[in-house]
Each structure stands twice: as structure tokens, then as C-alpha cells.
């Protein structure tokens, strides 16, 4: 991508000679780029924790012996997976905002940020739920019977027998969802979170140095996502060997 | 009063809920207005999927090539694109589209060539989707038993011949459900094109809520439209998927998870 | 006073009548072996005792608790009844000693030190004290099954149920498991054992119950049963198993 951008700029501007190092522009606008990076990381971390919590809860609903809980679980998963994250973010920020709900804060920036983090958690939680449900159902039925025959309750069996095994088996797919989440934090720019993409857009509009601004952000995203996918691949291989 | 009216009165008394605008969502003119947005959404999706399929097929074959100078650039393209947010690509093309393609397009279409925002959106979406489809196609091809290609070469078919007549027809059939699944994702992702000013569903919605101050209702309405389409598609794809051999299904699913979420 | 009492118990799986009017009494300290052809309902029979399978008709009272009653406290029942499965069903993410400690800690609320001490004693009792900190994948089938027995014993059950505990084992491991069961029988544990191990039945059991097609066809003291089963079908079955 950065290469493509640089070549295009040469063409568009009739051969500019003074090309800077890719990414150098970051240090001209450190407050925008690095604050953006920090917000992206914050959104990713909070979003992942939220998605894991929401997803686990919904997965438990999905396999619950109580039918209404199961219905809630299915409705949640299907609704959040089959509507765009962007619409969900607008709904959380503008829609709930119209009701006067500002995520328990009066600070506008904080409220936007929280709407963004909530959107990340709710949307990715639906995918996490399906992965964890698969993991829970993957635990051998005999083990569940063994646990119940020892007198462990339904909840204790979930807690001590099924969930611990599930988390191990689901680390690779959960990692993939995490990577998608990092990339999807860029959508928070549309409701006004000054994360990485927003930083690029601001710098672009101030300087018209499009390739440099976007090139820098491309680099920063790669710095986040490439190690993450290498990590997921590594874990996947290790877990395959361990089994 | 019956319970329904009571409930309605209670809901409408809530500040921020604009019951006085509810008629809009059945008003023929407004429905047509949203319909136009939906039309644009679907056009974006179909154009992107078609373009992505062609490009994705090339990169899938490129990545499977035994020649390093074809294989490595293909890997680089696929992996770099998949590591980036779609929105970034869309915004970039939204800003740069025309300038970027002028050198190629001017000789063909003349001086006053202008890349529309629609096509800038299609480019951004396709850049990303082509990388994903390349991976799905590759998974489909590698899921075929090794014997197939070997049998084809034993018959004296060339590489291109065995791909064209033996491998791809089978692999593509395996991939139909995954492609449908990816179409769902593309439909959801077209909403991002609203940010570069294409008047698809979300952008039409913005026109409405800025006029009537009813974002809550508008986004619920839009969400329901997306839901109906995407849910139907994903159910259909799931049903088709169950007919595919388990092995191929698992391989393709692995690739998909990350990209479906996007 | 029998500790397990079936009275006219019926169970269906859909249209399949799996238990067809079971009457059976087991006294405290008794060892009962259940034999019969595959699919005759042996597993289902002993699983009803622990309510892993609910029954649809009749009454079943275990240690004074009405198991047929849907309101009965199953977890309380299961604390008093230990179960050992054909497939061991150890928890693969826990070591041998942790497998044994789990229920005492979480169900009985024992502390870590006390439950670990007890688990170690039980591992010594089943003959593998040195395997305490191994994960199940590192254990042989016979060792896994012995850990499973120790795990069930850790709840100090009044009744132990065994569902073909040696059927998944190679010949050389069968003995080590049967030895543990024999010892338990000598100590006076109430046991219901589904098995094809005729030798174990002959030496260690008090009674043999023969099942076929969901019914108990014969229920005799062990000596009588092997001296000459009353029922033709039981005799046929027996000759097949013995010369097998
Ligand atoms: N969960 C189940 N659902 C339906 N049928 C079952 C189930 N479990 C067992 N059966 C059927 O019930 C019959 C008795 O099974 P089982 O008690 O396992 O017999 P045994 O242990 O004597 O081999 C068999 O025909 C078996 O197929
Ligand atoms: Mg059985």
C-alpha cells in the first residue's frame, strides 16, 4: 500500500522529487498520530474484554436448558451478526443519544469513546458467542455426565469442566476475531473518536499530503495487526501440537 | 384504552422517541427514498463481489503458483490487504480515487474523466474483498484431493488445462456457500461507503434524521432492512454449506472467520 | 432394608421400550453383577440409579430418596452414588490429583490441603500414588480407569456403579482395575457392576442379574447362577461368554 501511494503521488503531481521516508509524517504530527494509536489500542483492548464477556454470557444463554434464554441468545447473535457495525455504532451514539443516554458521562469525548467501545464489544461479542458455544458443545458428553455424577451442579460443571477446556480450544478463532476487532476500531472514527484513521483524515485535510498521511496509518495498523496474526498462527500451531 | 394503546402512549411520552415521525416509514415517498438507497447498496455489493471474484481468482492462482516471482507478490498483496481496515481503503480511494486512476483512464475516456464516488467505493471494497476471496478460493482448491490434479496431468492436461477443466469447476462448487457468506459481509461493508458520500442506505438515513431529528427510529429501520437481507442470505449459505464435504467446510471456515467479522 | 429398590420401572427412548417393568432390590454391602446381551438395557438400568436417565413409570428409591420424583435433589443423590464409566471420562485439563479433588472441593467445600491429602490416599489405594501430577493423556487406560474410581470414591459414596469398566481396556490392564474393584467389594461397598468379566462375577459378587430386552430374566445368588442358570437364555448367553 505505501508503495502504491507513493507512485500515485509522483504521477498525480508531475513527479515530486522530495519524497520523505514512509511514516516520517508521524513525527510532524505526533499528537494526532500517536494519540490516535493510543485510542485505537484502548478501543481494541476494552472492546476485546467486553466482547469476551458478552460473548461468553450469550454462549451460556445459547446452550441453556431454559428455552427463553436460548431465544434471547439466538436473537442476539443473529441480529448483531446480520447488521452493519456502522449502523450499530450510529444507533448507540446518535439513537441512544436522542434518548438522552450518554454512557454515564457528561464529557462529550468520553461519551463518544464509550459508545465506540460498547459497539465493538456488542458486535464482536456475537461472533465470540458462536465460537465459545462451539467450544462448549465440543466438550465430550461423557465428561459432563461424569461431572454431574460426582454431584457437581449444572453451573459448576460449566464453570470447572466445560469452560476451562473451551477457552483452550477456542484461542485461535478468538484471536482471529480479535484481529478483526483491531481493524474494525477504525469505524469509531465515523462517530468522532480521534483514533488512527481519524488522525490520517485530519492530517490529510490540513496538509493535502494524502499518501504520507495514509501511508503512516497503514504502517501503524500493520504494526498492530501483523504481530497479532503471527501470534495467532503461532498459538494455533502450538495448540495443534499439544493435542 | 387497550393495552397496545397504553404501551404506545407510554413509549411516545419518552423524550427522544419521535412518534410523530413514525408515519414516515410507511409513507410511499420516503419508502421509495430508502428503496433508492437500498438499490445503491445492492449495486455496490454486486459490483464489488464481481470485481473481487476476478481479481481474487488471479491472486489465488498466483499464491498457489510454483514460481516465486508470482507467488511472493501475491502473498504480499493478500496478507497486507487483509491486515488493513476496509474503511481505510475506502476512505483512501474516496479521497484519491480520481487522481490515482487518471493516468490510466485519461487515455481511454478523455480529459474530463471523473471517477465517481460509487466506483471509488467499489474499488475500496473490492481491494479488500478480492484478498479475502483469494484466500477462500485457495482454500477451496487445496481442499480438493491431491489425486485430482495428478489425474489431470496424467491425462496430459497442461497446468492451465487441469485448472480450467478439472480443479476450478470442482473447487468453485465447494466455495458457493462461502461466497454467499462473504456477500453478506460485503453488503454490511457497503455501509462504510456512506462515509465517502455515496447515497446508499445509511447515507439516505442520515438525510432523513437530520431533517426529522429521529436517529433512533431511522437506524432501527435501517438495521431491520439489513437484517432481513443478510439473515436470509446467511441462512441460505448455511443450508448449502451443510451439503459440502466436512473437510472442505472446515478449511474454508477457518479462512473465513476473521474476514466475515470485518 | 434395601438401599436400592426398583419397583415396576419403565423407560422409553421414543418408541423403544428400554426398561420394561424392572423389579430389583439391592441390600447395603451387596455386590450385584448385571449381565446380558448388548442393547438389553444394562447401561440404562444403572444410569437410572444416578438419574443420568430419568424413568417414566414406576418407583425407584435409592438410600431413602425417591429418584422417580422429579423434585428429588439430584445433586444430593449423586453425592451418595459414585459412577465409573466405560470411557473413564477423566477431565483432560486437570491432573490425576486435581480430577479427584474437584468434587470434594466444589461440592463438599473441603479446603485444598485436606482434599489433596485425601486424593493422595486414594491414589495410593488404587496403586498409582506416583501419577498424582500427570495429566490423563499421560496415563495408560488402566491407570485412567483407576483414577476415575478414586475420583468417585473421593465423595465417600454409599453406592458405587460400574458400567463395563474394563471393556475399553487391553487384557493386561483389565486385571489391575478388577483388583481394585475386588478390594472395594471386600471392604463392604455396595456395588452394581455391569460387566462381561465372568471371573470377577464368580469371585466377587453376591448376586447375578441377567437382562434381556429390557427385562430382568433371572436374578440368582452367584453360586446358584453359575451352578446352572434356571433360564435357557441365560445359559446360552453364559456359554457364549465363557467360551469366547
Ligand atoms: N440416549 C438414547 N437414545 C435413544 N436410544 C438409546 C439411548 N441410549 C440407549 N438407547 C437404546 O436403548 C437400548 C438399551 O441400551 P443400553 O442400556 O445402552 O444397553 P446395554 O448397555 O445393555 O448394551 C439400545 O437399543 C440402545 O440403542
Ligand atoms: Mg452398555
mmCIF file of N, CA and C in Angstrom, chain A residues 1 5 8 11-12 78-79 81-84 86-87 90-91 94-96 98-99 123-124 127 131 173 176-177 179-180 183-184 186-187 189-190 197 201 204 210-211 214 217-218 221-222 225-226 229 236, chain B residues 14-17 80-85 87-89 91-92 95-96 99-100 103 127-128 184 188 191-192 195 202 209 215-216 219-220 222-223 226-227 230-231 234-235 238 254 257-262:
data_model
loop_
_atom_site.group_PDB
_atom_site.id
_atom_site.type_symbol
_atom_site.label_atom_id
_atom_site.label_comp_id
_atom_site.label_asym_id
_atom_site.label_seq_id
_atom_site.Cartn_x
_atom_site.Cartn_y
_atom_site.Cartn_z
ATOM 1 N N UNK A 1 0.788 -1.231 0.000
ATOM 2 C CA UNK A 1 0.000 0.000 0.000
ATOM 3 C C UNK A 1 0.824 1.287 0.000
ATOM 4 N N UNK A 5 0.839 4.173 -3.026
ATOM 5 C CA UNK A 5 0.540 5.574 -2.747
ATOM 6 C C UNK A 5 1.632 6.487 -3.266
ATOM 7 N N UNK A 8 1.578 6.777 -7.014
ATOM 8 C CA UNK A 8 0.449 7.571 -7.459
ATOM 9 C C UNK A 8 0.729 9.050 -7.275
ATOM 10 N N UNK A 11 2.849 10.410 -9.973
ATOM 11 C CA UNK A 11 2.093 10.613 -11.204
ATOM 12 C C UNK A 11 1.205 11.841 -11.104
ATOM 13 N N UNK A 12 0.484 11.927 -9.981
ATOM 14 C CA UNK A 12 -0.528 12.966 -9.866
ATOM 15 C C UNK A 12 0.102 14.363 -9.847
ATOM 16 N N UNK A 78 -27.950 -13.470 15.951
ATOM 17 C CA UNK A 78 -28.364 -13.227 14.566
ATOM 18 C C UNK A 78 -28.512 -11.737 14.290
ATOM 19 N N UNK A 79 -29.030 -10.993 15.251
ATOM 20 C CA UNK A 79 -29.216 -9.560 14.995
ATOM 21 C C UNK A 79 -27.865 -8.864 14.836
ATOM 22 N N UNK A 81 -24.945 -10.064 14.127
ATOM 23 C CA UNK A 81 -24.098 -10.501 13.020
ATOM 24 C C UNK A 81 -24.635 -10.078 11.667
ATOM 25 N N UNK A 82 -25.931 -9.831 11.608
ATOM 26 C CA UNK A 82 -26.523 -9.556 10.305
ATOM 27 C C UNK A 82 -26.891 -8.096 10.097
ATOM 28 N N UNK A 83 -26.324 -7.215 10.918
ATOM 29 C CA UNK A 83 -26.476 -5.783 10.652
ATOM 30 C C UNK A 83 -25.084 -5.160 10.697
ATOM 31 N N UNK A 84 -24.878 -4.067 9.935
ATOM 32 C CA UNK A 84 -23.533 -3.485 9.884
ATOM 33 C C UNK A 84 -23.131 -2.862 11.221
ATOM 34 N N UNK A 86 -21.406 -0.319 11.542
ATOM 35 C CA UNK A 86 -21.564 1.135 11.430
ATOM 36 C C UNK A 86 -22.956 1.574 11.904
ATOM 37 N N UNK A 87 -23.984 0.821 11.487
ATOM 38 C CA UNK A 87 -25.350 1.154 11.886
ATOM 39 C C UNK A 87 -25.496 0.989 13.401
ATOM 40 N N UNK A 90 -23.913 4.024 15.057
ATOM 41 C CA UNK A 90 -24.783 5.192 14.947
ATOM 42 C C UNK A 90 -25.971 5.077 15.887
ATOM 43 N N UNK A 91 -26.489 3.845 15.978
ATOM 44 C CA UNK A 91 -27.622 3.647 16.873
ATOM 45 C C UNK A 91 -27.209 3.928 18.312
ATOM 46 N N UNK A 94 -25.953 8.083 18.241
ATOM 47 C CA UNK A 94 -26.989 9.058 17.895
ATOM 48 C C UNK A 94 -28.363 8.641 18.411
ATOM 49 N N UNK A 95 -28.692 7.361 18.205
ATOM 50 C CA UNK A 95 -30.021 6.880 18.581
ATOM 51 C C UNK A 95 -30.232 6.963 20.085
ATOM 52 N N UNK A 96 -29.323 6.344 20.832
ATOM 53 C CA UNK A 96 -29.456 6.396 22.294
ATOM 54 C C UNK A 96 -29.207 7.817 22.789
ATOM 55 N N UNK A 98 -30.271 10.454 21.407
ATOM 56 C CA UNK A 98 -31.547 11.155 21.305
ATOM 57 C C UNK A 98 -32.413 10.890 22.531
ATOM 58 N N UNK A 99 -32.226 9.723 23.127
ATOM 59 C CA UNK A 99 -32.968 9.402 24.351
ATOM 60 C C UNK A 99 -32.335 10.058 25.570
ATOM 61 N N UNK A 123 -20.912 -5.995 18.996
ATOM 62 C CA UNK A 123 -20.837 -6.603 17.667
ATOM 63 C C UNK A 123 -19.952 -7.843 17.686
ATOM 64 N N UNK A 124 -18.727 -7.701 18.179
ATOM 65 C CA UNK A 124 -17.822 -8.853 18.150
ATOM 66 C C UNK A 124 -18.243 -9.923 19.151
ATOM 67 N N UNK A 127 -19.946 -12.807 17.520
ATOM 68 C CA UNK A 127 -19.059 -13.803 16.896
ATOM 69 C C UNK A 127 -18.379 -14.643 17.960
ATOM 70 N N UNK A 131 -18.306 -18.909 18.685
ATOM 71 C CA UNK A 131 -17.076 -19.687 18.859
ATOM 72 C C UNK A 131 -17.105 -20.419 20.208
ATOM 73 N N UNK A 173 -9.545 -19.241 16.945
ATOM 74 C CA UNK A 173 -10.634 -18.444 16.358
ATOM 75 C C UNK A 173 -10.886 -17.143 17.117
ATOM 76 N N UNK A 176 -8.535 -14.623 15.870
ATOM 77 C CA UNK A 176 -8.938 -14.057 14.590
ATOM 78 C C UNK A 176 -9.999 -12.979 14.759
ATOM 79 N N UNK A 177 -10.919 -13.198 15.664
ATOM 80 C CA UNK A 177 -11.930 -12.173 15.920
ATOM 81 C C UNK A 177 -11.254 -10.931 16.497
ATOM 82 N N UNK A 179 -8.263 -9.824 15.877
ATOM 83 C CA UNK A 179 -7.612 -9.083 14.798
ATOM 84 C C UNK A 179 -8.648 -8.271 14.016
ATOM 85 N N UNK A 180 -9.772 -8.905 13.727
ATOM 86 C CA UNK A 180 -10.846 -8.180 13.042
ATOM 87 C C UNK A 180 -11.275 -6.983 13.881
ATOM 88 N N UNK A 183 -8.999 -4.002 13.521
ATOM 89 C CA UNK A 183 -9.250 -3.276 12.273
ATOM 90 C C UNK A 183 -10.571 -2.512 12.333
ATOM 91 N N UNK A 184 -11.556 -3.139 12.959
ATOM 92 C CA UNK A 184 -12.874 -2.507 12.992
ATOM 93 C C UNK A 184 -12.955 -1.295 13.902
ATOM 94 N N UNK A 186 -11.478 1.172 13.471
ATOM 95 C CA UNK A 186 -11.449 2.323 12.557
ATOM 96 C C UNK A 186 -12.848 2.900 12.350
ATOM 97 N N UNK A 187 -13.883 2.071 12.530
ATOM 98 C CA UNK A 187 -15.237 2.583 12.332
ATOM 99 C C UNK A 187 -15.627 3.619 13.385
ATOM 100 N N UNK A 189 -14.108 6.108 14.046
ATOM 101 C CA UNK A 189 -13.839 7.438 13.504
ATOM 102 C C UNK A 189 -15.125 8.076 12.981
ATOM 103 N N UNK A 190 -16.078 7.246 12.524
ATOM 104 C CA UNK A 190 -17.289 7.814 11.934
ATOM 105 C C UNK A 190 -18.185 8.471 12.971
ATOM 106 N N UNK A 197 -7.437 6.295 12.037
ATOM 107 C CA UNK A 197 -7.957 6.693 10.736
ATOM 108 C C UNK A 197 -8.363 8.164 10.750
ATOM 109 N N UNK A 201 -7.140 11.316 8.414
ATOM 110 C CA UNK A 201 -8.044 12.204 7.688
ATOM 111 C C UNK A 201 -7.804 13.656 8.058
ATOM 112 N N UNK A 204 -4.551 14.765 6.510
ATOM 113 C CA UNK A 204 -4.755 14.888 5.069
ATOM 114 C C UNK A 204 -5.459 16.199 4.750
ATOM 115 N N UNK A 210 -1.760 13.358 1.095
ATOM 116 C CA UNK A 210 -2.605 12.174 1.275
ATOM 117 C C UNK A 210 -1.808 10.890 1.473
ATOM 118 N N UNK A 211 -0.865 10.665 0.557
ATOM 119 C CA UNK A 211 -0.139 9.392 0.594
ATOM 120 C C UNK A 211 0.642 9.240 1.891
ATOM 121 N N UNK A 214 -1.904 8.677 4.892
ATOM 122 C CA UNK A 214 -2.471 7.334 4.915
ATOM 123 C C UNK A 214 -1.390 6.270 5.008
ATOM 124 N N UNK A 217 -0.557 5.747 8.549
ATOM 125 C CA UNK A 217 -1.565 4.991 9.280
ATOM 126 C C UNK A 217 -1.545 3.521 8.856
ATOM 127 N N UNK A 218 -1.280 3.282 7.563
ATOM 128 C CA UNK A 218 -1.138 1.901 7.098
ATOM 129 C C UNK A 218 -0.032 1.222 7.906
ATOM 130 N N UNK A 221 -1.212 0.501 11.456
ATOM 131 C CA UNK A 221 -2.133 -0.643 11.529
ATOM 132 C C UNK A 221 -1.379 -1.953 11.347
ATOM 133 N N UNK A 222 -0.425 -1.946 10.404
ATOM 134 C CA UNK A 222 0.341 -3.178 10.182
ATOM 135 C C UNK A 222 1.119 -3.555 11.435
ATOM 136 N N UNK A 225 -1.582 -5.240 13.541
ATOM 137 C CA UNK A 225 -2.250 -6.474 13.106
ATOM 138 C C UNK A 225 -1.293 -7.591 12.712
ATOM 139 N N UNK A 226 -0.141 -7.251 12.123
ATOM 140 C CA UNK A 226 0.747 -8.339 11.675
ATOM 141 C C UNK A 226 1.311 -9.141 12.845
ATOM 142 N N UNK A 229 -1.473 -11.354 14.039
ATOM 143 C CA UNK A 229 -1.787 -12.588 13.296
ATOM 144 C C UNK A 229 -0.663 -13.597 13.390
ATOM 145 N N UNK A 236 -1.895 -21.260 17.308
ATOM 146 C CA UNK A 236 -2.651 -22.307 16.650
ATOM 147 C C UNK A 236 -1.775 -23.538 16.447
ATOM 148 N N UNK B 14 -41.827 9.201 26.089
ATOM 149 C CA UNK B 14 -40.391 9.244 26.378
ATOM 150 C C UNK B 14 -39.730 10.319 25.519
ATOM 151 N N UNK B 15 -38.996 11.210 26.138
ATOM 152 C CA UNK B 15 -38.315 12.237 25.335
ATOM 153 C C UNK B 15 -37.300 11.573 24.404
ATOM 154 N N UNK B 16 -37.235 12.021 23.164
ATOM 155 C CA UNK B 16 -36.279 11.442 22.218
ATOM 156 C C UNK B 16 -36.920 10.435 21.293
ATOM 157 N N UNK B 17 -38.070 9.898 21.691
ATOM 158 C CA UNK B 17 -38.777 9.000 20.771
ATOM 159 C C UNK B 17 -39.802 9.833 20.011
ATOM 160 N N UNK B 80 -1.120 -8.176 3.135
ATOM 161 C CA UNK B 80 -1.129 -6.767 3.520
ATOM 162 C C UNK B 80 -2.557 -6.242 3.557
ATOM 163 N N UNK B 81 -3.319 -6.542 2.513
ATOM 164 C CA UNK B 81 -4.682 -6.019 2.443
ATOM 165 C C UNK B 81 -5.526 -6.573 3.595
ATOM 166 N N UNK B 82 -5.358 -7.852 3.878
ATOM 167 C CA UNK B 82 -6.174 -8.441 4.943
ATOM 168 C C UNK B 82 -5.786 -7.897 6.309
ATOM 169 N N UNK B 83 -4.612 -7.303 6.397
ATOM 170 C CA UNK B 83 -4.185 -6.755 7.684
ATOM 171 C C UNK B 83 -4.692 -5.325 7.886
ATOM 172 N N UNK B 84 -5.359 -4.759 6.891
ATOM 173 C CA UNK B 84 -5.794 -3.361 6.986
ATOM 174 C C UNK B 84 -7.313 -3.257 7.107
ATOM 175 N N UNK B 85 -7.800 -2.175 7.741
ATOM 176 C CA UNK B 85 -9.251 -1.972 7.823
ATOM 177 C C UNK B 85 -9.838 -1.633 6.451
ATOM 178 N N UNK B 87 -12.357 0.201 5.906
ATOM 179 C CA UNK B 87 -12.731 1.620 5.888
ATOM 180 C C UNK B 87 -11.557 2.487 5.446
ATOM 181 N N UNK B 88 -10.363 2.100 5.881
ATOM 182 C CA UNK B 88 -9.161 2.839 5.480
ATOM 183 C C UNK B 88 -9.030 2.832 3.961
ATOM 184 N N UNK B 89 -9.217 1.668 3.376
ATOM 185 C CA UNK B 89 -9.096 1.553 1.915
ATOM 186 C C UNK B 89 -10.172 2.390 1.222
ATOM 187 N N UNK B 91 -11.837 5.055 2.403
ATOM 188 C CA UNK B 91 -11.603 6.487 2.573
ATOM 189 C C UNK B 91 -10.466 6.942 1.667
ATOM 190 N N UNK B 92 -9.423 6.116 1.594
ATOM 191 C CA UNK B 92 -8.288 6.455 0.753
ATOM 192 C C UNK B 92 -8.720 6.617 -0.711
ATOM 193 N N UNK B 95 -10.798 9.701 -1.336
ATOM 194 C CA UNK B 95 -10.043 10.946 -1.450
ATOM 195 C C UNK B 95 -9.179 10.941 -2.704
ATOM 196 N N UNK B 96 -8.556 9.801 -2.978
ATOM 197 C CA UNK B 96 -7.529 9.768 -4.017
ATOM 198 C C UNK B 96 -7.996 9.185 -5.339
ATOM 199 N N UNK B 99 -7.491 11.006 -8.881
ATOM 200 C CA UNK B 99 -6.087 11.296 -9.196
ATOM 201 C C UNK B 99 -5.329 10.006 -9.495
ATOM 202 N N UNK B 100 -5.683 8.967 -8.733
ATOM 203 C CA UNK B 100 -4.965 7.712 -8.838
ATOM 204 C C UNK B 100 -5.161 7.050 -10.197
ATOM 205 N N UNK B 103 -4.089 8.639 -14.789
ATOM 206 C CA UNK B 103 -3.102 8.268 -15.810
ATOM 207 C C UNK B 103 -3.561 7.094 -16.674
ATOM 208 N N UNK B 127 -10.823 -4.084 -3.264
ATOM 209 C CA UNK B 127 -9.435 -4.317 -2.898
ATOM 210 C C UNK B 127 -9.409 -5.300 -1.728
ATOM 211 N N UNK B 128 -10.248 -5.009 -0.748
ATOM 212 C CA UNK B 128 -10.288 -5.861 0.432
ATOM 213 C C UNK B 128 -10.908 -7.221 0.117
ATOM 214 N N UNK B 184 -22.768 -11.544 2.212
ATOM 215 C CA UNK B 184 -23.394 -10.934 3.387
ATOM 216 C C UNK B 184 -22.466 -9.887 3.988
ATOM 217 N N UNK B 188 -22.919 -5.750 4.323
ATOM 218 C CA UNK B 188 -22.749 -4.963 5.553
ATOM 219 C C UNK B 188 -21.679 -3.886 5.356
ATOM 220 N N UNK B 191 -22.069 -0.243 3.889
ATOM 221 C CA UNK B 191 -22.474 0.889 4.730
ATOM 222 C C UNK B 191 -21.316 1.855 4.933
ATOM 223 N N UNK B 192 -20.091 1.343 4.862
ATOM 224 C CA UNK B 192 -18.924 2.197 5.074
ATOM 225 C C UNK B 192 -18.764 3.223 3.955
ATOM 226 N N UNK B 195 -19.516 6.955 4.189
ATOM 227 C CA UNK B 195 -18.569 7.961 4.680
ATOM 228 C C UNK B 195 -17.894 8.731 3.547
ATOM 229 N N UNK B 202 -27.446 3.905 4.477
ATOM 230 C CA UNK B 202 -27.113 4.659 5.684
ATOM 231 C C UNK B 202 -27.114 6.166 5.403
ATOM 232 N N UNK B 209 -32.775 11.646 9.099
ATOM 233 C CA UNK B 209 -32.747 12.003 10.531
ATOM 234 C C UNK B 209 -32.263 13.423 10.782
ATOM 235 N N UNK B 215 -32.987 9.946 14.860
ATOM 236 C CA UNK B 215 -31.967 8.950 14.550
ATOM 237 C C UNK B 215 -32.299 7.562 15.103
ATOM 238 N N UNK B 216 -32.909 7.522 16.284
ATOM 239 C CA UNK B 216 -33.230 6.231 16.899
ATOM 240 C C UNK B 216 -34.085 5.386 15.960
ATOM 241 N N UNK B 219 -32.236 4.495 12.476
ATOM 242 C CA UNK B 219 -31.230 3.431 12.482
ATOM 243 C C UNK B 219 -31.832 2.076 12.808
ATOM 244 N N UNK B 220 -32.904 2.072 13.601
ATOM 245 C CA UNK B 220 -33.604 0.801 13.815
ATOM 246 C C UNK B 220 -34.180 0.294 12.498
ATOM 247 N N UNK B 222 -33.264 1.029 9.418
ATOM 248 C CA UNK B 222 -32.198 0.587 8.520
ATOM 249 C C UNK B 222 -31.643 -0.761 8.966
ATOM 250 N N UNK B 223 -31.459 -0.912 10.266
ATOM 251 C CA UNK B 223 -30.929 -2.175 10.786
ATOM 252 C C UNK B 223 -31.843 -3.328 10.382
ATOM 253 N N UNK B 226 -31.269 -4.229 6.677
ATOM 254 C CA UNK B 226 -30.048 -5.026 6.528
ATOM 255 C C UNK B 226 -30.263 -6.422 7.066
ATOM 256 N N UNK B 227 -30.918 -6.492 8.216
ATOM 257 C CA UNK B 227 -31.085 -7.789 8.864
ATOM 258 C C UNK B 227 -31.839 -8.759 7.970
ATOM 259 N N UNK B 230 -29.481 -9.813 5.024
ATOM 260 C CA UNK B 230 -28.294 -10.572 5.425
ATOM 261 C C UNK B 230 -28.675 -11.881 6.111
ATOM 262 N N UNK B 231 -29.741 -11.853 6.896
ATOM 263 C CA UNK B 231 -30.158 -13.079 7.586
ATOM 264 C C UNK B 231 -30.591 -14.122 6.566
ATOM 265 N N UNK B 234 -27.487 -15.436 4.842
ATOM 266 C CA UNK B 234 -26.597 -16.284 5.644
ATOM 267 C C UNK B 234 -27.270 -17.620 5.955
ATOM 268 N N UNK B 235 -28.592 -17.613 6.105
ATOM 269 C CA UNK B 235 -29.288 -18.891 6.309
ATOM 270 C C UNK B 235 -29.152 -19.774 5.074
ATOM 271 N N UNK B 238 -25.734 -21.161 4.875
ATOM 272 C CA UNK B 238 -25.518 -22.211 5.867
ATOM 273 C C UNK B 238 -26.147 -23.523 5.386
ATOM 274 N N UNK B 254 -12.181 -21.808 8.394
ATOM 275 C CA UNK B 254 -11.023 -21.264 9.092
ATOM 276 C C UNK B 254 -10.610 -19.931 8.496
ATOM 277 N N UNK B 257 -13.436 -16.896 9.138
ATOM 278 C CA UNK B 257 -13.884 -16.286 10.379
ATOM 279 C C UNK B 257 -13.421 -14.847 10.514
ATOM 280 N N UNK B 258 -12.135 -14.642 10.321
ATOM 281 C CA UNK B 258 -11.612 -13.302 10.524
ATOM 282 C C UNK B 258 -12.257 -12.302 9.570
ATOM 283 N N UNK B 259 -12.459 -12.731 8.328
ATOM 284 C CA UNK B 259 -12.890 -11.762 7.334
ATOM 285 C C UNK B 259 -14.389 -11.522 7.341
ATOM 286 N N UNK B 260 -15.139 -12.501 7.882
ATOM 287 C CA UNK B 260 -16.575 -12.292 7.960
ATOM 288 C C UNK B 260 -16.915 -11.246 8.995
ATOM 289 N N UNK B 261 -16.080 -11.171 9.991
ATOM 290 C CA UNK B 261 -16.355 -10.247 11.082
ATOM 291 C C UNK B 261 -16.172 -8.821 10.612
ATOM 292 N N UNK B 262 -15.268 -8.648 9.649
ATOM 293 C CA UNK B 262 -14.918 -7.291 9.215
ATOM 294 C C UNK B 262 -16.099 -6.570 8.576
#
